[in-house]
mmCIF file of C-alpha atoms in Angstrom:
data_model
loop_
_atom_site.group_PDB
_atom_site.id
_atom_site.type_symbol
_atom_site.label_atom_id
_atom_site.label_comp_id
_atom_site.label_asym_id
_atom_site.label_seq_id
_atom_site.Cartn_x
_atom_site.Cartn_y
_atom_site.Cartn_z
ATOM 1 C CA MET L 1 -224.801 133.356 49.624
ATOM 2 C CA ILE L 2 -221.732 135.121 51.567
ATOM 3 C CA LEU L 3 -222.473 138.651 53.020
ATOM 4 C CA THR L 4 -219.474 140.474 54.240
ATOM 5 C CA VAL L 5 -219.119 143.605 56.641
ATOM 6 C CA THR L 6 -216.477 146.466 55.735
ATOM 7 C CA PRO L 7 -217.471 148.675 58.918
ATOM 8 C CA ASN L 8 -214.794 150.903 57.229
ATOM 9 C CA PRO L 9 -214.292 150.585 53.578
ATOM 10 C CA THR L 10 -211.564 152.383 51.989
ATOM 11 C CA ILE L 11 -210.678 153.795 48.512
ATOM 12 C CA ASP L 12 -207.135 151.595 48.482
ATOM 13 C CA ARG L 13 -204.629 153.490 45.890
ATOM 14 C CA VAL L 14 -201.686 151.517 45.638
ATOM 15 C CA TYR L 15 -198.373 152.888 43.525
ATOM 16 C CA PHE L 16 -195.646 150.864 42.506
ATOM 17 C CA VAL L 17 -192.077 152.631 41.990
ATOM 18 C CA ASP L 18 -188.482 151.612 41.599
ATOM 19 C CA GLU L 19 -187.224 152.247 45.156
ATOM 20 C CA PHE L 20 -189.142 154.335 47.601
ATOM 21 C CA GLN L 21 -186.829 156.869 49.224
ATOM 22 C CA MET L 22 -188.359 159.655 51.932
ATOM 23 C CA GLY L 23 -187.316 163.005 50.858
ATOM 24 C CA GLU L 24 -187.058 161.963 47.310
ATOM 25 C CA VAL L 25 -189.931 162.661 44.534
ATOM 26 C CA HIS L 26 -191.362 159.617 43.098
ATOM 27 C CA ARG L 27 -193.165 159.088 39.575
ATOM 28 C CA PRO L 28 -195.214 155.364 39.774
ATOM 29 C CA GLU L 29 -194.444 153.342 37.113
ATOM 30 C CA HIS L 30 -198.299 152.765 37.617
ATOM 31 C CA PHE L 31 -200.697 152.382 40.322
ATOM 32 C CA THR L 32 -204.205 151.034 41.045
ATOM 33 C CA CYS L 33 -207.523 152.694 42.625
ATOM 34 C CA THR L 34 -209.671 149.901 44.261
ATOM 35 C CA ALA L 35 -212.766 149.714 46.271
ATOM 36 C CA GLY L 36 -211.232 148.205 49.515
ATOM 37 C CA GLY L 37 -211.514 147.228 52.875
ATOM 38 C CA LYS L 38 -211.408 143.686 54.090
ATOM 39 C CA GLY L 39 -214.716 143.148 53.573
ATOM 40 C CA LEU L 40 -215.244 144.061 50.408
ATOM 41 C CA ASN L 41 -211.817 142.625 49.075
ATOM 42 C CA VAL L 42 -213.659 139.212 50.506
ATOM 43 C CA SER L 43 -216.861 140.026 48.741
ATOM 44 C CA ARG L 44 -214.825 140.725 45.357
ATOM 45 C CA VAL L 45 -212.898 137.550 45.658
ATOM 46 C CA ALA L 46 -216.121 135.396 45.752
ATOM 47 C CA HIS L 47 -217.939 136.953 42.831
ATOM 48 C CA LEU L 48 -214.627 136.394 40.631
ATOM 49 C CA LEU L 49 -214.677 132.782 42.079
ATOM 50 C CA GLY L 50 -218.487 133.027 40.908
ATOM 51 C CA HIS L 51 -219.768 132.751 44.349
ATOM 52 C CA LYS L 52 -222.936 134.744 45.268
ATOM 53 C CA THR L 53 -222.209 137.584 47.636
ATOM 54 C CA LEU L 54 -223.787 140.601 49.230
ATOM 55 C CA ALA L 55 -221.211 143.677 50.553
ATOM 56 C CA MET L 56 -222.649 145.993 53.797
ATOM 57 C CA GLY L 57 -221.211 148.320 55.034
ATOM 58 C CA PHE L 58 -221.216 152.228 55.629
ATOM 59 C CA ILE L 59 -220.361 154.725 52.952
ATOM 60 C CA GLY L 60 -220.482 158.669 52.892
ATOM 61 C CA GLY L 61 -219.162 161.631 51.102
ATOM 62 C CA PHE L 62 -217.462 161.558 47.240
ATOM 63 C CA ASN L 63 -215.338 158.910 48.440
ATOM 64 C CA GLY L 64 -218.367 156.395 49.530
ATOM 65 C CA GLU L 65 -219.872 157.904 46.239
ATOM 66 C CA PHE L 66 -216.932 156.085 44.073
ATOM 67 C CA ILE L 67 -217.110 153.064 46.146
ATOM 68 C CA LYS L 68 -220.305 151.959 45.228
ATOM 69 C CA SER L 69 -220.147 152.508 42.012
ATOM 70 C CA GLU L 70 -217.107 150.617 41.349
ATOM 71 C CA ILE L 71 -218.758 148.048 43.470
ATOM 72 C CA THR L 72 -221.639 147.580 41.490
ATOM 73 C CA LYS L 73 -219.574 148.536 37.976
ATOM 74 C CA GLN L 74 -218.212 144.939 39.414
ATOM 75 C CA GLY L 75 -221.364 143.071 39.246
ATOM 76 C CA ILE L 76 -221.471 142.670 43.060
ATOM 77 C CA ALA L 77 -224.394 143.114 45.251
ATOM 78 C CA ASN L 78 -224.182 145.770 47.891
ATOM 79 C CA ASN L 79 -226.889 147.263 50.778
ATOM 80 C CA PHE L 80 -224.382 149.907 52.345
ATOM 81 C CA THR L 81 -225.699 152.107 54.936
ATOM 82 C CA GLN L 82 -225.294 155.744 54.156
ATOM 83 C CA ILE L 83 -223.456 158.062 56.616
ATOM 84 C CA ASP L 84 -222.804 161.659 56.722
ATOM 85 C CA GLY L 85 -218.640 161.560 57.160
ATOM 86 C CA GLU L 86 -216.144 161.156 54.492
ATOM 87 C CA THR L 87 -215.333 157.762 53.546
ATOM 88 C CA ARG L 88 -211.681 157.242 53.906
ATOM 89 C CA ILE L 89 -208.717 156.856 51.349
ATOM 90 C CA CYS L 90 -205.871 154.589 52.013
ATOM 91 C CA VAL L 91 -202.011 154.447 49.827
ATOM 92 C CA ASN L 92 -199.612 151.592 49.586
ATOM 93 C CA ILE L 93 -196.418 152.278 48.405
ATOM 94 C CA SER L 94 -194.346 149.088 46.884
ATOM 95 C CA ASP L 95 -190.864 148.888 45.780
ATOM 96 C CA LYS L 96 -189.279 146.787 43.435
ATOM 97 C CA ASN L 97 -187.327 145.540 46.490
ATOM 98 C CA GLY L 98 -190.465 144.233 48.014
ATOM 99 C CA LEU L 99 -190.704 146.822 50.302
ATOM 100 C CA SER L 100 -193.948 148.406 51.181
ATOM 101 C CA GLY L 101 -195.534 150.625 53.346
ATOM 102 C CA GLU L 102 -199.062 152.090 53.953
ATOM 103 C CA ILE L 103 -200.757 155.360 54.871
ATOM 104 C CA LEU L 104 -203.971 154.349 56.682
ATOM 105 C CA GLU L 105 -206.743 156.683 57.153
ATOM 106 C CA ALA L 106 -208.944 156.725 60.663
ATOM 107 C CA GLY L 107 -212.090 156.835 58.932
ATOM 108 C CA PRO L 108 -215.147 159.082 59.402
ATOM 109 C CA ASN L 109 -217.293 159.174 62.241
ATOM 110 C CA VAL L 110 -220.606 157.118 62.791
ATOM 111 C CA THR L 111 -223.552 157.888 64.787
ATOM 112 C CA GLU L 112 -225.297 155.770 66.680
ATOM 113 C CA GLU L 113 -228.292 156.399 64.580
ATOM 114 C CA GLU L 114 -226.062 155.389 61.583
ATOM 115 C CA LYS L 115 -225.316 152.376 63.581
ATOM 116 C CA LYS L 116 -228.992 151.317 64.389
ATOM 117 C CA ALA L 117 -229.966 151.722 60.723
ATOM 118 C CA PHE L 118 -227.116 149.510 59.753
ATOM 119 C CA LEU L 119 -227.784 146.756 62.470
ATOM 120 C CA ILE L 120 -231.582 146.872 61.330
ATOM 121 C CA ALA L 121 -230.399 146.509 57.369
ATOM 122 C CA PHE L 122 -228.351 143.781 58.535
ATOM 123 C CA GLU L 123 -230.720 141.438 60.660
ATOM 124 C CA LYS L 124 -233.422 141.976 57.454
ATOM 125 C CA LYS L 125 -230.526 140.191 54.956
ATOM 126 C CA ILE L 126 -228.901 137.566 57.355
ATOM 127 C CA ASP L 127 -231.378 134.765 56.639
ATOM 128 C CA ALA L 128 -230.591 134.558 52.984
ATOM 129 C CA ALA L 129 -226.326 134.261 53.745
ATOM 130 C CA ASP L 130 -224.957 130.638 54.317
ATOM 131 C CA ILE L 131 -221.985 132.741 55.556
ATOM 132 C CA ILE L 132 -221.075 136.065 57.343
ATOM 133 C CA CYS L 133 -217.830 137.911 57.226
ATOM 134 C CA ALA L 134 -217.359 140.702 59.212
ATOM 135 C CA ALA L 135 -213.658 142.065 58.813
ATOM 136 C CA GLY L 136 -211.442 145.188 59.159
ATOM 137 C CA SER L 137 -211.143 148.201 61.418
ATOM 138 C CA LEU L 138 -213.469 150.592 63.006
ATOM 139 C CA PRO L 139 -214.033 153.654 62.357
ATOM 140 C CA LYS L 140 -214.559 156.494 65.118
ATOM 141 C CA GLY L 141 -217.778 156.217 66.524
ATOM 142 C CA LEU L 142 -217.968 152.268 66.904
ATOM 143 C CA ASP L 143 -216.299 149.809 69.502
ATOM 144 C CA SER L 144 -215.477 146.708 69.709
ATOM 145 C CA SER L 145 -219.073 145.969 71.277
ATOM 146 C CA PHE L 146 -220.350 146.442 67.023
ATOM 147 C CA TYR L 147 -218.403 142.994 66.132
ATOM 148 C CA ILE L 148 -220.064 141.683 69.204
ATOM 149 C CA GLU L 149 -223.299 142.599 68.386
ATOM 150 C CA LEU L 150 -223.025 141.002 64.660
ATOM 151 C CA VAL L 151 -221.812 137.812 66.570
ATOM 152 C CA SER L 152 -225.000 137.727 68.768
ATOM 153 C CA ILE L 153 -227.117 138.746 65.468
ATOM 154 C CA ALA L 154 -225.566 135.882 63.471
ATOM 155 C CA LYS L 155 -225.553 133.274 66.326
ATOM 156 C CA LYS L 156 -229.556 134.018 67.014
ATOM 157 C CA HIS L 157 -229.907 133.230 63.073
ATOM 158 C CA GLY L 158 -227.854 129.788 63.217
ATOM 159 C CA LYS L 159 -225.262 131.465 60.937
ATOM 160 C CA LYS L 160 -221.509 131.022 61.167
ATOM 161 C CA ILE L 161 -219.797 134.324 61.086
ATOM 162 C CA ILE L 162 -215.800 135.053 60.389
ATOM 163 C CA THR L 163 -214.534 137.504 61.964
ATOM 164 C CA ASP L 164 -211.070 139.571 60.905
ATOM 165 C CA ALA L 165 -209.823 141.762 63.514
ATOM 166 C CA SER L 166 -207.219 143.131 65.667
ATOM 167 C CA GLY L 167 -205.909 144.490 68.657
ATOM 168 C CA ARG L 168 -208.539 144.947 71.067
ATOM 169 C CA THR L 169 -211.497 143.927 69.185
ATOM 170 C CA LEU L 170 -210.132 140.866 68.594
ATOM 171 C CA ASP L 171 -209.482 140.651 72.502
ATOM 172 C CA ASP L 172 -213.040 141.252 72.980
ATOM 173 C CA VAL L 173 -214.456 139.360 70.145
ATOM 174 C CA ILE L 174 -213.040 136.116 70.866
ATOM 175 C CA LYS L 175 -215.377 136.081 73.483
ATOM 176 C CA ALA L 176 -218.926 136.453 71.718
ATOM 177 C CA LYS L 177 -217.308 133.047 70.155
ATOM 178 C CA PRO L 178 -217.688 133.899 66.332
ATOM 179 C CA PHE L 179 -217.091 130.612 64.150
ATOM 180 C CA MET L 180 -213.628 131.418 62.883
ATOM 181 C CA VAL L 181 -210.898 133.961 63.691
ATOM 182 C CA LYS L 182 -207.572 134.349 61.843
ATOM 183 C CA PRO L 183 -205.090 136.045 63.737
ATOM 184 C CA ASN L 184 -201.501 136.423 62.630
ATOM 185 C CA ARG L 185 -198.395 135.935 64.557
ATOM 186 C CA TYR L 186 -197.831 139.396 66.005
ATOM 187 C CA GLU L 187 -201.405 139.466 66.783
ATOM 188 C CA LEU L 188 -201.697 136.023 68.632
ATOM 189 C CA SER L 189 -198.425 137.658 70.603
ATOM 190 C CA LEU L 190 -200.240 140.450 71.974
ATOM 191 C CA LEU L 191 -202.966 138.150 72.571
ATOM 192 C CA MET L 192 -201.448 135.456 74.618
ATOM 193 C CA LYS L 193 -198.985 138.269 75.903
ATOM 194 C CA LYS L 194 -195.771 136.655 74.836
ATOM 195 C CA GLU L 195 -193.495 136.223 71.811
ATOM 196 C CA ILE L 196 -195.119 133.065 69.008
ATOM 197 C CA ASP L 197 -191.991 131.892 68.242
ATOM 198 C CA SER L 198 -192.401 128.252 67.525
ATOM 199 C CA ILE L 199 -194.721 125.627 66.201
ATOM 200 C CA GLU L 200 -195.498 125.077 70.248
ATOM 201 C CA ASP L 201 -196.859 128.690 70.589
ATOM 202 C CA VAL L 202 -198.644 128.684 67.839
ATOM 203 C CA LYS L 203 -200.182 125.204 69.406
ATOM 204 C CA GLU L 204 -201.116 126.886 73.125
ATOM 205 C CA ALA L 205 -202.635 130.386 71.117
ATOM 206 C CA LEU L 206 -204.717 127.978 69.087
ATOM 207 C CA THR L 207 -205.891 125.677 71.885
ATOM 208 C CA PHE L 208 -206.465 128.763 74.029
ATOM 209 C CA LEU L 209 -208.857 129.868 70.892
ATOM 210 C CA GLN L 210 -210.890 126.784 70.644
ATOM 211 C CA LYS L 211 -211.223 126.609 74.189
ATOM 212 C CA SER L 212 -212.547 130.459 74.487
ATOM 213 C CA GLY L 213 -215.650 129.255 72.228
ATOM 214 C CA VAL L 214 -213.909 129.912 68.465
ATOM 215 C CA GLU L 215 -215.036 126.907 66.423
ATOM 216 C CA LEU L 216 -212.245 127.478 64.033
ATOM 217 C CA PRO L 217 -208.909 129.149 65.071
ATOM 218 C CA LEU L 218 -206.243 129.736 61.997
ATOM 219 C CA ALA L 219 -203.006 131.564 62.526
ATOM 220 C CA THR L 220 -201.979 133.239 59.603
ATOM 221 C CA LEU L 221 -197.855 132.466 59.606
ATOM 222 C CA GLY L 222 -196.560 134.384 56.678
ATOM 223 C CA LYS L 223 -194.285 132.851 54.401
ATOM 224 C CA ASP L 224 -194.536 129.765 56.911
ATOM 225 C CA GLY L 225 -198.126 129.458 55.662
ATOM 226 C CA ALA L 226 -200.530 128.638 58.012
ATOM 227 C CA MET L 227 -201.689 126.625 61.105
ATOM 228 C CA ALA L 228 -205.295 125.534 62.096
ATOM 229 C CA TYR L 229 -206.735 123.485 64.966
ATOM 230 C CA THR L 230 -209.831 121.359 64.239
ATOM 231 C CA ASP L 231 -211.701 118.262 65.919
ATOM 232 C CA GLY L 232 -208.620 118.034 68.393
ATOM 233 C CA ILE L 233 -206.123 118.091 65.267
ATOM 234 C CA PHE L 234 -203.325 120.563 64.312
ATOM 235 C CA TYR L 235 -202.954 121.323 60.918
ATOM 236 C CA LYS L 236 -200.347 122.897 59.082
ATOM 237 C CA PHE L 237 -200.927 124.315 55.508
ATOM 238 C CA SER L 238 -198.166 125.416 53.261
ATOM 239 C CA SER L 239 -198.867 127.277 49.555
ATOM 240 C CA PRO L 240 -196.146 126.954 46.691
ATOM 241 C CA GLU L 241 -193.055 129.557 46.561
ATOM 242 C CA VAL L 242 -194.435 132.178 44.111
ATOM 243 C CA GLU L 243 -192.883 135.544 42.639
ATOM 244 C CA VAL L 244 -194.624 138.141 44.638
ATOM 245 C CA ILE L 245 -195.966 140.582 42.810
ATOM 246 C CA ASN L 246 -198.352 142.352 45.581
ATOM 247 C CA THR L 247 -199.894 141.437 48.820
ATOM 248 C CA VAL L 248 -202.174 143.638 49.907
ATOM 249 C CA GLY L 249 -205.332 141.696 50.040
ATOM 250 C CA SER L 250 -203.915 138.192 50.265
ATOM 251 C CA GLY L 251 -205.570 137.874 53.426
ATOM 252 C CA ASP L 252 -208.750 138.792 52.467
ATOM 253 C CA SER L 253 -208.267 136.690 49.454
ATOM 254 C CA SER L 254 -207.471 133.937 51.890
ATOM 255 C CA VAL L 255 -210.574 134.698 53.876
ATOM 256 C CA SER L 256 -212.664 134.804 51.102
ATOM 257 C CA GLY L 257 -211.706 131.456 49.687
ATOM 258 C CA ILE L 258 -212.215 129.882 53.104
ATOM 259 C CA ALA L 259 -215.972 131.438 53.235
ATOM 260 C CA VAL L 260 -216.840 129.882 49.528
ATOM 261 C CA GLY L 261 -215.518 126.517 50.411
ATOM 262 C CA LEU L 262 -217.734 127.110 53.448
ATOM 263 C CA SER L 263 -220.455 128.069 51.560
ATOM 264 C CA ARG L 264 -220.012 125.138 49.047
ATOM 265 C CA GLY L 265 -220.390 122.440 51.332
ATOM 266 C CA MET L 266 -216.607 121.672 51.435
ATOM 267 C CA ASN L 267 -215.017 120.052 54.542
ATOM 268 C CA ILE L 268 -212.676 122.361 56.682
ATOM 269 C CA ILE L 269 -209.856 121.212 55.875
ATOM 270 C CA ASP L 270 -210.648 122.079 52.008
ATOM 271 C CA SER L 271 -211.995 125.096 52.631
ATOM 272 C CA ILE L 272 -208.764 126.237 54.263
ATOM 273 C CA LYS L 273 -206.873 124.954 51.011
ATOM 274 C CA LEU L 274 -208.780 127.066 49.218
ATOM 275 C CA GLY L 275 -208.655 130.166 50.995
ATOM 276 C CA MET L 276 -204.638 129.367 50.627
ATOM 277 C CA ALA L 277 -204.832 129.078 47.038
ATOM 278 C CA ALA L 278 -206.770 132.727 46.530
ATOM 279 C CA GLY L 279 -204.190 134.303 49.015
ATOM 280 C CA THR L 280 -201.502 132.859 46.726
ATOM 281 C CA ALA L 281 -203.528 133.716 43.737
ATOM 282 C CA ASN L 282 -203.673 137.453 44.472
ATOM 283 C CA THR L 283 -200.508 138.014 45.400
ATOM 284 C CA GLN L 284 -199.829 137.676 41.447
ATOM 285 C CA SER L 285 -201.712 140.530 40.336
ATOM 286 C CA PRO L 286 -201.184 144.398 41.052
ATOM 287 C CA GLU L 287 -204.754 144.538 42.059
ATOM 288 C CA THR L 288 -205.769 144.448 45.231
ATOM 289 C CA GLY L 289 -208.353 141.396 46.453
ATOM 290 C CA PHE L 290 -207.892 140.050 42.925
ATOM 291 C CA VAL L 291 -207.679 136.113 41.631
ATOM 292 C CA THR L 292 -208.678 134.716 38.600
ATOM 293 C CA PRO L 293 -210.435 130.789 38.894
ATOM 294 C CA GLU L 294 -207.855 129.234 36.859
ATOM 295 C CA LEU L 295 -204.845 130.162 38.702
ATOM 296 C CA VAL L 296 -206.841 129.381 42.475
ATOM 297 C CA GLU L 297 -207.571 125.890 41.328
ATOM 298 C CA LYS L 298 -203.590 125.459 40.039
ATOM 299 C CA TYR L 299 -202.622 126.499 43.816
ATOM 300 C CA TYR L 300 -205.193 124.668 44.991
ATOM 301 C CA LYS L 301 -203.732 121.736 44.034
ATOM 302 C CA GLU L 302 -200.062 122.706 45.181
ATOM 303 C CA ILE L 303 -201.206 123.402 48.751
ATOM 304 C CA ILE L 304 -199.452 120.675 51.029
ATOM 305 C CA VAL L 305 -201.257 119.985 54.279
ATOM 306 C CA ASP L 306 -199.428 118.362 57.241
ATOM 307 C CA LYS L 307 -200.996 116.992 60.821
ATOM 308 C CA ILE L 308 -198.526 117.808 63.249
#
């Protein structure tokens, strides 16, 4: 079972327009409305791949009830901690030119009491999990110490934990030595305090992460695929070229595929291949964090892995 933690879930609204211009009125050709947040996307994709998952996090108000209702309707087990604040809404606008922009609300305030209630519930559920994924931004009231606590609890119970965070949170959580992190090129640049332009730059960053105690450092490189460092070897993963419909949730889908692979006992390389296939499959749907097993299987066979 994969246990996911979404500290700051959201209702994701994606609007598809012809050509977005500021100051103009736009009437979307269609739109989607999804119970979102990085951890929830991971749970959804795992569920779609036929894997058992439990979604945890903080929800509140009308928006929180919508999220819980949608997740339950999809058949995804959940154990959310109720808070007094209102869960956020995030908006993505995508046009036919392949351009997109986002408006991301900060989220509600989580009190110390609500945080303690969550951590108690988390520790009660953790023994049933094969792997844990904590992902996404933090609402007000929580700081990077929250992720550090999750890593500490997971390690105390002998569980692998994947953390997917950015900025100061990424810097701090690395020190707690999670099993896996997956920064992108920009996040690596901030981490290393230099531009990450070349393969050698990526190798340097991955080496730094592993020496810091991260067992599986994975760098996502956009159209250039991904790179991982494991067992003293650098691996480059390349996805097939596809006509992209929607990129929102592709990174979360990749994390989900990796978590599913590891939970099923696949080796690290094959697990990353499954993650890359899931991320690519997500680009073929207008929905956020959505894949089909058939498409994931197809792309899995097309992922190219090179030692570099």
